[in-house]
Amino acid sequence: MNLSVLKYTGEEVGRSVQLPKEVFGIEPNDHAIYLDVKAILAGKRQGTHQAKERNAVSGSRRKIKRQKGTGTARAGDIKSPLFRGGGRIFGPRPRDYSFKLNRKVKKLARKSALTYKAKANHISILEPFSFEAPKTKSYLGMLQNLSFLDEKTLLIIPSVDKNIVLSSRNIKQAKVVCVDHVNTYDLLHAKKLLIMETAITPIVEKLTQ
């Protein structure tokens, strides 16, 4: 797949880039995508939820009435889950929701996501650039020049560029990540994928090793 290289001002540079088929043209695996996205979202869960069970509720442990002769059901202390204000039965406890996913499955999921983006023509290649200072206005101007101002975008850069990252931080629908932090969820969540030209080779190396 050949894509024209663009400046961040929206103009064509005059050359094109060939996207490697082994990363951007594979047979997509939907189940691998599902597993990777599930793992990413599970890892983001705090897992700090906790309900008070019988042993954590404050109250007396005295038996509130005698066992027999009342004509009603037997009852223990006031902390019983059967009473209002009592403990909760099998309530949630703090836990870690993250789980391990094989490295090969993660790579397959990311290559599948990139393939879907390539098939939908939602990838744009940008000539390497940077901003003189971190300004939100500069990043908004770039999106406007590329006609992506109203789209969810993900910009992949080869390494951390402080001015670019800070310029995009206050834009709700824009996100910037370096090659090392690309994940399947971000690739699918964004409508348009912007890849800096110098980031293509590191992406391919990372996903084919």
PDB file of N, CA and C in Angstrom, residues 1 3 114 116-125 148 151-152 154 187 190-195:
ATOM      1  N   MET A   1       0.850  -1.185   0.000  1.00  0.00           N
ATOM      2  CA  MET A   1       0.000   0.000   0.000  1.00  0.00           C
ATOM      3  C   MET A   1       0.885   1.233   0.000  1.00  0.00           C
ATOM      4  N   LEU A   3       1.269   5.298   0.252  1.00  0.00           N
ATOM      5  CA  LEU A   3       0.613   6.485   0.778  1.00  0.00           C
ATOM      6  C   LEU A   3       1.517   7.686   0.568  1.00  0.00           C
ATOM      7  N   LEU A 114      -3.961  -2.412  12.703  1.00  0.00           N
ATOM      8  CA  LEU A 114      -3.327  -1.576  11.671  1.00  0.00           C
ATOM      9  C   LEU A 114      -3.809  -1.967  10.278  1.00  0.00           C
ATOM     10  N   TYR A 116      -6.805  -3.188   9.539  1.00  0.00           N
ATOM     11  CA  TYR A 116      -8.159  -2.623   9.392  1.00  0.00           C
ATOM     12  C   TYR A 116      -8.096  -1.133   9.052  1.00  0.00           C
ATOM     13  N   LYS A 117      -7.183  -0.403   9.688  1.00  0.00           N
ATOM     14  CA  LYS A 117      -7.034   1.021   9.398  1.00  0.00           C
ATOM     15  C   LYS A 117      -6.557   1.241   7.960  1.00  0.00           C
ATOM     16  N   ALA A 118      -5.646   0.398   7.524  1.00  0.00           N
ATOM     17  CA  ALA A 118      -5.128   0.534   6.155  1.00  0.00           C
ATOM     18  C   ALA A 118      -6.213   0.222   5.127  1.00  0.00           C
ATOM     19  N   LYS A 119      -7.000  -0.832   5.379  1.00  0.00           N
ATOM     20  CA  LYS A 119      -8.065  -1.199   4.445  1.00  0.00           C
ATOM     21  C   LYS A 119      -9.132  -0.109   4.348  1.00  0.00           C
ATOM     22  N   ALA A 120      -9.355   0.605   5.445  1.00  0.00           N
ATOM     23  CA  ALA A 120     -10.380   1.651   5.460  1.00  0.00           C
ATOM     24  C   ALA A 120      -9.836   2.997   4.998  1.00  0.00           C
ATOM     25  N   ASN A 121      -8.545   3.038   4.596  1.00  0.00           N
ATOM     26  CA  ASN A 121      -7.895   4.283   4.173  1.00  0.00           C
ATOM     27  C   ASN A 121      -7.952   5.356   5.261  1.00  0.00           C
ATOM     28  N   HIS A 122      -7.729   4.935   6.488  1.00  0.00           N
ATOM     29  CA  HIS A 122      -7.755   5.862   7.628  1.00  0.00           C
ATOM     30  C   HIS A 122      -6.356   6.133   8.169  1.00  0.00           C
ATOM     31  N   ILE A 123      -5.340   5.906   7.338  1.00  0.00           N
ATOM     32  CA  ILE A 123      -3.959   6.165   7.756  1.00  0.00           C
ATOM     33  C   ILE A 123      -3.382   7.303   6.910  1.00  0.00           C
ATOM     34  N   SER A 124      -2.722   8.236   7.580  1.00  0.00           N
ATOM     35  CA  SER A 124      -2.014   9.319   6.897  1.00  0.00           C
ATOM     36  C   SER A 124      -0.574   9.339   7.400  1.00  0.00           C
ATOM     37  N   ILE A 125       0.361   9.537   6.467  1.00  0.00           N
ATOM     38  CA  ILE A 125       1.778   9.584   6.810  1.00  0.00           C
ATOM     39  C   ILE A 125       2.230  11.039   6.812  1.00  0.00           C
ATOM     40  N   PHE A 148      -8.966  16.982   9.842  1.00  0.00           N
ATOM     41  CA  PHE A 148      -9.283  15.991  10.884  1.00  0.00           C
ATOM     42  C   PHE A 148      -9.722  16.663  12.179  1.00  0.00           C
ATOM     43  N   GLU A 151     -12.465  14.811  14.003  1.00  0.00           N
ATOM     44  CA  GLU A 151     -12.288  13.355  14.089  1.00  0.00           C
ATOM     45  C   GLU A 151     -11.414  12.986  15.291  1.00  0.00           C
ATOM     46  N   LYS A 152     -11.619  11.765  15.791  1.00  0.00           N
ATOM     47  CA  LYS A 152     -10.725  11.244  16.816  1.00  0.00           C
ATOM     48  C   LYS A 152      -9.441  10.794  16.135  1.00  0.00           C
ATOM     49  N   LEU A 154      -5.153   9.681  16.338  1.00  0.00           N
ATOM     50  CA  LEU A 154      -4.023   9.150  17.099  1.00  0.00           C
ATOM     51  C   LEU A 154      -2.766   9.406  16.290  1.00  0.00           C
ATOM     52  N   LEU A 187      -5.499   2.228  18.854  1.00  0.00           N
ATOM     53  CA  LEU A 187      -5.581   2.149  17.391  1.00  0.00           C
ATOM     54  C   LEU A 187      -7.026   2.073  16.920  1.00  0.00           C
ATOM     55  N   ALA A 190      -9.356   5.438  17.813  1.00  0.00           N
ATOM     56  CA  ALA A 190      -9.190   6.607  16.948  1.00  0.00           C
ATOM     57  C   ALA A 190      -9.806   6.353  15.576  1.00  0.00           C
ATOM     58  N   LYS A 191     -10.405   7.388  15.008  1.00  0.00           N
ATOM     59  CA  LYS A 191     -10.983   7.261  13.664  1.00  0.00           C
ATOM     60  C   LYS A 191      -9.890   7.405  12.597  1.00  0.00           C
ATOM     61  N   LYS A 192      -8.979   8.351  12.819  1.00  0.00           N
ATOM     62  CA  LYS A 192      -7.891   8.598  11.868  1.00  0.00           C
ATOM     63  C   LYS A 192      -6.549   8.324  12.557  1.00  0.00           C
ATOM     64  N   LEU A 193      -5.678   7.631  11.845  1.00  0.00           N
ATOM     65  CA  LEU A 193      -4.365   7.288  12.370  1.00  0.00           C
ATOM     66  C   LEU A 193      -3.301   8.097  11.626  1.00  0.00           C
ATOM     67  N   LEU A 194      -2.562   8.917  12.363  1.00  0.00           N
ATOM     68  CA  LEU A 194      -1.476   9.711  11.788  1.00  0.00           C
ATOM     69  C   LEU A 194      -0.159   9.090  12.225  1.00  0.00           C
ATOM     70  N   ILE A 195       0.677   8.743  11.275  1.00  0.00           N
ATOM     71  CA  ILE A 195       1.956   8.119  11.587  1.00  0.00           C
ATOM     72  C   ILE A 195       3.079   9.004  11.042  1.00  0.00           C
TER      73      ILE A 195
END
